[in-house]
Coordinates of C-alpha atoms in Angstrom, one line a residue:
D135 CA 219.1 -72.7 -138.9
K136 CA 222.6 -74.1 -139.3
K137 CA 222.5 -73.9 -135.4
V138 CA 219.9 -76.4 -134.8
Q139 CA 221.7 -79.8 -133.6
I140 CA 219.7 -83.0 -134.6
L141 CA 220.2 -86.0 -133.0
D142 CA 219.9 -89.2 -134.9
F143 CA 216.6 -90.7 -133.7
E144 CA 215.4 -87.1 -134.4
K145 CA 216.5 -87.3 -138.3
P146 CA 213.5 -89.1 -139.8
I147 CA 210.8 -86.1 -138.3
Y148 CA 213.6 -83.4 -139.8
I149 CA 213.4 -84.6 -142.9
M150 CA 209.5 -84.9 -142.6
Q151 CA 209.6 -81.4 -142.2
E152 CA 211.9 -80.4 -144.7
K153 CA 209.4 -82.0 -147.2
I154 CA 206.3 -80.7 -145.8
E155 CA 208.8 -77.1 -145.9
E156 CA 209.7 -77.6 -149.8
L157 CA 205.6 -78.4 -150.9
K158 CA 204.8 -75.3 -149.3
K159 CA 207.3 -73.7 -151.1
I160 CA 206.6 -74.9 -154.6
S161 CA 203.3 -74.3 -153.8
M162 CA 203.8 -70.8 -153.8
D163 CA 205.9 -70.7 -156.7
T164 CA 204.1 -72.1 -159.0
N165 CA 200.1 -71.8 -157.3
M166 CA 199.4 -75.1 -157.1
N167 CA 197.0 -76.6 -154.5
Y168 CA 198.9 -78.7 -152.3
N169 CA 196.8 -78.8 -149.0
S170 CA 195.8 -82.0 -148.9
E171 CA 199.1 -83.4 -149.3
I172 CA 200.4 -81.2 -146.9
E173 CA 198.3 -82.0 -144.4
T174 CA 198.6 -85.8 -144.8
L175 CA 202.2 -85.0 -144.3
E176 CA 201.9 -82.9 -141.0
K177 CA 199.3 -85.8 -139.9
Q178 CA 202.1 -88.3 -140.1
T179 CA 204.9 -86.2 -138.6
E180 CA 202.3 -85.5 -135.6
E181 CA 201.9 -89.2 -134.9
Y182 CA 205.3 -90.3 -135.8
K183 CA 207.0 -87.6 -133.2
K184 CA 204.1 -88.6 -130.2
E185 CA 205.3 -92.3 -130.8
L186 CA 208.8 -91.5 -130.9
Y187 CA 208.6 -89.1 -127.7
E188 CA 206.3 -91.2 -125.9
N189 CA 208.7 -94.8 -126.3
L190 CA 212.3 -93.0 -126.1
E191 CA 215.2 -95.0 -124.8
P192 CA 216.9 -94.5 -121.9
Y193 CA 220.2 -93.5 -123.8
Q194 CA 217.6 -90.7 -126.3
K195 CA 216.7 -89.4 -123.1
L196 CA 220.2 -89.1 -121.8
Q197 CA 220.9 -87.0 -125.4
I198 CA 217.8 -84.7 -124.9
A199 CA 219.4 -84.1 -121.4
R200 CA 222.9 -83.1 -123.0
H201 CA 221.9 -81.2 -125.6
P202 CA 223.7 -78.0 -125.4
M203 CA 220.3 -76.0 -126.5
R204 CA 218.5 -77.7 -123.6
P205 CA 217.7 -75.0 -121.0
N206 CA 219.7 -73.6 -118.8
F207 CA 219.5 -72.0 -115.5
Y208 CA 219.9 -68.4 -116.7
D209 CA 216.8 -69.5 -119.0
Y210 CA 214.4 -71.0 -116.4
I211 CA 215.6 -67.5 -114.5
H212 CA 214.1 -65.5 -117.5
F213 CA 210.9 -67.1 -117.8
M214 CA 209.6 -68.2 -114.2
T215 CA 210.9 -65.5 -111.8
E216 CA 211.0 -61.4 -111.9
D217 CA 213.3 -59.2 -110.1
F218 CA 215.9 -61.9 -110.0
I219 CA 219.1 -60.4 -108.1
E220 CA 222.5 -62.8 -108.1
L221 CA 224.5 -62.9 -105.4
H222 CA 227.8 -63.8 -105.6
G223 CA 230.8 -65.4 -103.9
D224 CA 231.8 -68.0 -101.0
R225 CA 232.9 -65.1 -98.7
E226 CA 236.5 -66.9 -98.7
G227 CA 237.7 -65.0 -101.8
T228 CA 236.0 -67.0 -105.0
D229 CA 232.9 -66.8 -106.9
D230 CA 232.7 -70.3 -108.8
R231 CA 230.3 -69.5 -112.0
A232 CA 229.4 -73.5 -112.5
I233 CA 226.7 -72.4 -109.5
A234 CA 224.8 -69.3 -109.4
G235 CA 221.8 -68.3 -107.2
G236 CA 220.2 -65.2 -106.3
I237 CA 216.8 -63.9 -104.6
A238 CA 213.8 -63.4 -106.9
K239 CA 209.8 -63.6 -107.0
I240 CA 207.4 -65.9 -108.3
G241 CA 204.1 -64.3 -108.5
G242 CA 205.3 -61.7 -105.9
I243 CA 206.6 -64.1 -103.8
P244 CA 210.2 -64.0 -102.5
V245 CA 212.3 -67.4 -103.0
M246 CA 215.5 -68.1 -103.1
I247 CA 216.4 -69.7 -106.3
V248 CA 220.4 -71.6 -106.6
G249 CA 221.3 -73.6 -109.5
T250 CA 224.2 -75.1 -111.4
V251 CA 224.9 -73.6 -115.0
K252 CA 226.3 -74.7 -118.1
G253 CA 226.9 -72.5 -121.5
K254 CA 225.5 -72.2 -124.6
T255 CA 228.4 -71.5 -126.6
T256 CA 231.7 -73.1 -125.8
K257 CA 232.7 -69.4 -124.4
E258 CA 230.1 -70.0 -121.8
N259 CA 230.6 -73.6 -121.2
L260 CA 234.8 -72.4 -120.0
E261 CA 233.5 -69.7 -118.2
C262 CA 231.3 -71.9 -116.2
N263 CA 233.4 -75.0 -116.5
F264 CA 230.9 -76.7 -118.3
G265 CA 228.6 -77.1 -115.7
M266 CA 231.3 -78.8 -112.7
P267 CA 231.1 -76.8 -109.6
Q268 CA 234.3 -76.4 -107.4
P269 CA 234.1 -76.6 -103.4
Q270 CA 233.9 -72.8 -103.6
G271 CA 230.5 -73.2 -105.4
Y272 CA 229.1 -75.4 -102.8
R273 CA 230.0 -73.1 -100.4
K274 CA 228.5 -70.3 -102.1
A275 CA 225.2 -72.3 -102.4
L276 CA 225.6 -73.2 -98.9
R277 CA 226.1 -69.1 -97.7
L278 CA 222.8 -68.9 -100.0
F279 CA 220.5 -71.3 -98.0
E280 CA 221.8 -70.3 -95.0
H281 CA 220.7 -67.0 -96.0
A282 CA 217.1 -68.1 -97.1
S283 CA 216.7 -69.9 -93.9
R284 CA 217.5 -66.6 -91.8
F285 CA 214.7 -64.7 -93.7
N286 CA 212.3 -67.8 -93.9
L287 CA 212.5 -67.9 -97.5
P288 CA 211.7 -71.1 -99.6
I289 CA 214.7 -72.5 -101.5
I290 CA 214.6 -74.1 -104.9
T291 CA 217.3 -75.4 -106.4
L292 CA 217.8 -76.5 -110.4
I293 CA 220.1 -79.1 -111.2
D294 CA 222.2 -79.6 -114.7
T295 CA 225.6 -81.2 -114.3
M296 CA 227.7 -84.0 -115.3
G297 CA 229.0 -84.2 -111.5
A298 CA 231.2 -81.7 -109.3
Y299 CA 234.7 -81.2 -110.9
P300 CA 237.0 -84.3 -110.6
G301 CA 240.3 -82.3 -111.1
I302 CA 243.3 -82.3 -108.6
K303 CA 242.7 -78.5 -107.6
A304 CA 238.8 -79.6 -106.6
E305 CA 240.4 -82.2 -104.3
E306 CA 243.2 -80.1 -102.7
T307 CA 240.4 -77.4 -101.6
G308 CA 238.1 -79.9 -100.6
Q309 CA 235.8 -80.9 -102.7
G310 CA 234.7 -84.2 -100.6
I311 CA 233.7 -82.0 -97.5
A312 CA 232.2 -79.1 -99.3
I313 CA 229.2 -81.4 -100.8
A314 CA 229.5 -83.4 -97.9
V315 CA 229.0 -80.0 -95.4
N316 CA 226.4 -79.3 -97.6
L317 CA 224.3 -82.6 -97.7
K318 CA 224.3 -82.4 -93.7
E319 CA 223.5 -78.3 -93.2
M320 CA 220.7 -78.9 -96.4
A321 CA 219.1 -81.4 -94.0
K322 CA 218.7 -79.2 -91.5
L323 CA 217.8 -76.3 -92.6
E324 CA 213.8 -75.5 -91.5
V325 CA 212.6 -73.9 -94.6
P326 CA 211.0 -76.0 -97.3
I327 CA 213.0 -76.6 -100.4
V328 CA 212.6 -78.3 -103.4
S329 CA 214.8 -79.8 -106.0
V330 CA 214.1 -80.0 -109.5
I331 CA 216.3 -81.9 -112.2
T332 CA 216.5 -79.9 -115.1
G333 CA 218.7 -82.1 -117.2
E334 CA 221.4 -83.8 -116.3
G335 CA 221.8 -85.0 -112.3
C336 CA 224.8 -87.1 -112.1
S337 CA 227.1 -88.0 -108.9
G338 CA 227.3 -86.3 -105.6
G339 CA 227.8 -82.7 -107.9
A340 CA 223.9 -83.2 -108.3
L341 CA 223.0 -84.3 -105.0
G342 CA 225.1 -81.8 -103.5
L343 CA 222.1 -79.8 -104.6
A344 CA 218.9 -81.8 -103.6
V345 CA 219.1 -82.7 -99.9
S346 CA 215.4 -81.2 -100.3
D347 CA 211.7 -81.7 -99.4
K348 CA 210.6 -82.8 -102.8
V349 CA 212.7 -83.6 -105.7
M350 CA 211.1 -83.4 -109.1
I351 CA 212.4 -84.4 -112.4
L352 CA 211.8 -83.2 -115.9
E353 CA 210.8 -86.4 -118.3
H354 CA 213.7 -86.2 -120.3
A355 CA 216.1 -85.6 -118.2
Y356 CA 218.0 -87.9 -115.9
Y357 CA 219.6 -88.8 -112.2
T358 CA 222.1 -91.1 -111.4
V359 CA 225.3 -92.1 -109.4
I360 CA 227.1 -92.6 -112.2
S361 CA 227.4 -91.3 -116.0
P362 CA 226.2 -94.4 -118.6
E363 CA 229.6 -93.4 -120.0
G364 CA 231.6 -94.1 -117.0
C365 CA 229.3 -97.1 -115.5
A366 CA 230.4 -98.9 -119.1
S367 CA 233.9 -98.2 -118.9
I368 CA 234.2 -99.8 -115.2
L369 CA 231.9 -103.0 -115.8
W370 CA 232.7 -103.3 -119.8
R371 CA 236.0 -101.5 -120.2
D372 CA 234.4 -100.1 -122.9
A373 CA 232.5 -96.4 -122.9
A374 CA 230.8 -97.2 -126.1
M375 CA 228.3 -99.3 -124.6
A376 CA 226.6 -96.4 -122.7
N377 CA 223.6 -97.7 -124.0
K378 CA 223.3 -100.8 -122.3
A379 CA 224.7 -98.8 -119.2
A380 CA 221.6 -96.5 -119.5
N381 CA 219.2 -99.6 -119.1
A382 CA 220.6 -101.0 -116.4
L383 CA 221.2 -97.9 -114.1
K384 CA 217.3 -96.8 -114.2
I385 CA 218.4 -93.2 -114.7
T386 CA 214.9 -92.0 -116.3
G387 CA 212.1 -90.1 -114.3
D388 CA 209.4 -92.7 -114.6
D389 CA 212.3 -96.1 -113.0
L390 CA 213.0 -92.8 -110.3
L391 CA 209.5 -92.3 -109.3
K392 CA 208.7 -95.8 -109.2
F393 CA 211.9 -96.7 -107.0
K394 CA 210.6 -93.3 -104.7
I395 CA 213.9 -91.1 -105.9
V396 CA 211.9 -88.7 -107.2
D397 CA 208.6 -87.3 -105.9
E398 CA 207.5 -86.3 -109.8
V399 CA 208.1 -86.0 -113.0
I400 CA 207.3 -83.3 -114.7
K401 CA 206.2 -83.6 -118.1
E402 CA 207.3 -82.1 -121.2
Q403 CA 205.7 -81.1 -124.3
I404 CA 206.4 -82.2 -128.0
A405 CA 207.0 -78.8 -130.1
K406 CA 204.2 -77.8 -132.5
I407 CA 204.6 -78.5 -136.1
G408 CA 204.3 -75.0 -136.7
E409 CA 207.4 -74.1 -134.9
K410 CA 210.8 -74.5 -135.6
I411 CA 211.9 -78.6 -135.0
T412 CA 214.6 -78.6 -132.9
I413 CA 212.6 -81.0 -130.7
R414 CA 214.5 -79.4 -127.9
R415 CA 211.3 -79.3 -125.2
F416 CA 212.4 -75.6 -124.7
I417 CA 213.3 -73.7 -127.4
R418 CA 215.7 -70.9 -126.2
Y419 CA 215.0 -68.0 -128.9
E420 CA 211.2 -67.7 -128.9
A421 CA 209.7 -64.9 -127.7
P422 CA 210.9 -64.3 -123.9
C423 CA 207.4 -63.1 -122.9
C424 CA 206.0 -66.0 -120.6
V425 CA 205.6 -65.3 -117.3
S426 CA 203.9 -68.4 -115.1
T427 CA 202.6 -67.0 -111.2
Y428 CA 200.5 -69.0 -108.6
I429 CA 198.4 -66.8 -106.4
H430 CA 196.6 -67.9 -102.7
N431 CA 192.7 -67.4 -103.4
G432 CA 191.9 -67.3 -99.3
K433 CA 190.3 -71.4 -98.8
M434 CA 190.3 -72.1 -102.1
G435 CA 194.4 -72.7 -102.2
V436 CA 196.9 -72.0 -105.1
L437 CA 195.7 -71.1 -107.9
L438 CA 198.2 -71.0 -110.9
E439 CA 197.9 -68.1 -113.6
T440 CA 200.2 -68.2 -116.9
K441 CA 200.7 -65.0 -118.8
C442 CA 201.8 -64.8 -122.4
E443 CA 202.5 -61.4 -124.1
G444 CA 204.1 -63.1 -127.3
S445 CA 204.1 -66.2 -129.0
C446 CA 205.8 -68.3 -126.4
S447 CA 205.0 -72.6 -126.9
D448 CA 202.6 -74.3 -125.0
E449 CA 205.6 -76.5 -123.9
T450 CA 207.1 -73.6 -122.5
K451 CA 204.4 -72.2 -120.6
T452 CA 203.1 -76.1 -119.4
I453 CA 206.4 -76.8 -117.6
A454 CA 206.7 -73.1 -116.1
K455 CA 203.3 -73.6 -115.0
D456 CA 204.1 -76.9 -113.8
I457 CA 207.4 -75.8 -111.6
C458 CA 205.7 -73.1 -109.9
L459 CA 202.4 -75.5 -108.7
H460 CA 205.4 -77.7 -106.8
I461 CA 206.7 -74.6 -105.2
A462 CA 203.3 -74.0 -104.3
S463 CA 202.2 -77.2 -102.8
S464 CA 205.6 -77.4 -101.2
A465 CA 205.5 -74.4 -99.3
P466 CA 202.0 -72.7 -99.2
E467 CA 202.5 -71.0 -95.7
F468 CA 204.8 -68.4 -98.0
V469 CA 202.7 -68.0 -100.8
S470 CA 200.7 -65.1 -98.5
R471 CA 204.1 -63.2 -97.9
D472 CA 204.4 -60.1 -99.8
Q473 CA 207.7 -59.3 -100.5
I474 CA 211.3 -59.9 -99.0
P475 CA 212.1 -56.6 -96.5
Q476 CA 213.7 -54.2 -99.0
S477 CA 216.7 -53.8 -96.5
V478 CA 217.7 -57.4 -96.9
I479 CA 217.9 -56.8 -100.7
D480 CA 219.8 -53.5 -99.9
E481 CA 222.2 -55.0 -97.6
E482 CA 223.3 -58.1 -99.9
T483 CA 223.7 -55.7 -103.2
R484 CA 225.9 -53.4 -100.8
I485 CA 227.8 -56.4 -99.9
E486 CA 228.2 -57.5 -103.2
M487 CA 229.4 -54.4 -104.5
G488 CA 232.2 -54.1 -101.8
K489 CA 230.7 -51.0 -100.4

């Protein structure tokens, strides 16, 4: 696959995978039995892969978090929710594409989901400003938070941003105050809020969506006050020393959990050997048929159920399930709700369509 981008530290795995595929092809073309050699190579590849990903350096995790094929906001919406209705605009005349959100259901339970958006292509990234929100985006997010509070909907935020947009226009339209207002107002909301750092979580741009009752981070995501490159440029006047800065900043899930900055690290599984070796944790072009839900079973609490009508990998099902579990455990009082009143959806839809 020419679109697959292999990171430097992943190249040995990719080479081993190519050798396995080459042996399989030779075996088919010549009718010779190479099963023993193939099995040995597959076992060695799995062992190497497991050891590699259990001992990643902070800067290697940062590279995974930034990979263009890592799932974005709409991927999570697709895998985790049903009946998603996106709500647009800050009600002041703009609609920042770097932040998206709306009403959705997880296992029949209505929630408000808001998150930063990155594109998969250059065109998509230009549309959403490479995931860097403008002040209007934070104002849109706050509008959705207040809407959720008004109708007692738990809030989920999915964060993957290199930071708020630092341009002159953003400063002129109140970038600092927009983030500050979000911090203040989110702290006052009475509904449960769960934030998940799914990729990059940089600076105030991430914090503006992460004042929550529970903050979680995916295993190969990172959360920091400044990017390692920015830190290296300030301390050593050399962005090439970002690797050293990443180690010093303690930006990975395990360190953040130790310092009690996050509440939980969601483990990411390694792709099976039979899948395309993108090593991406999620593989975007897999069959979009996996939905993870949670249900309430009387006094037994929350039970999880994952249904897959196709061939989604175990990693997709496990991470979606973990996020649903933590949402449920943070907002048990909402598990028994059947659905959001239709009048609420109709009213929002009417406003968004300008009718």
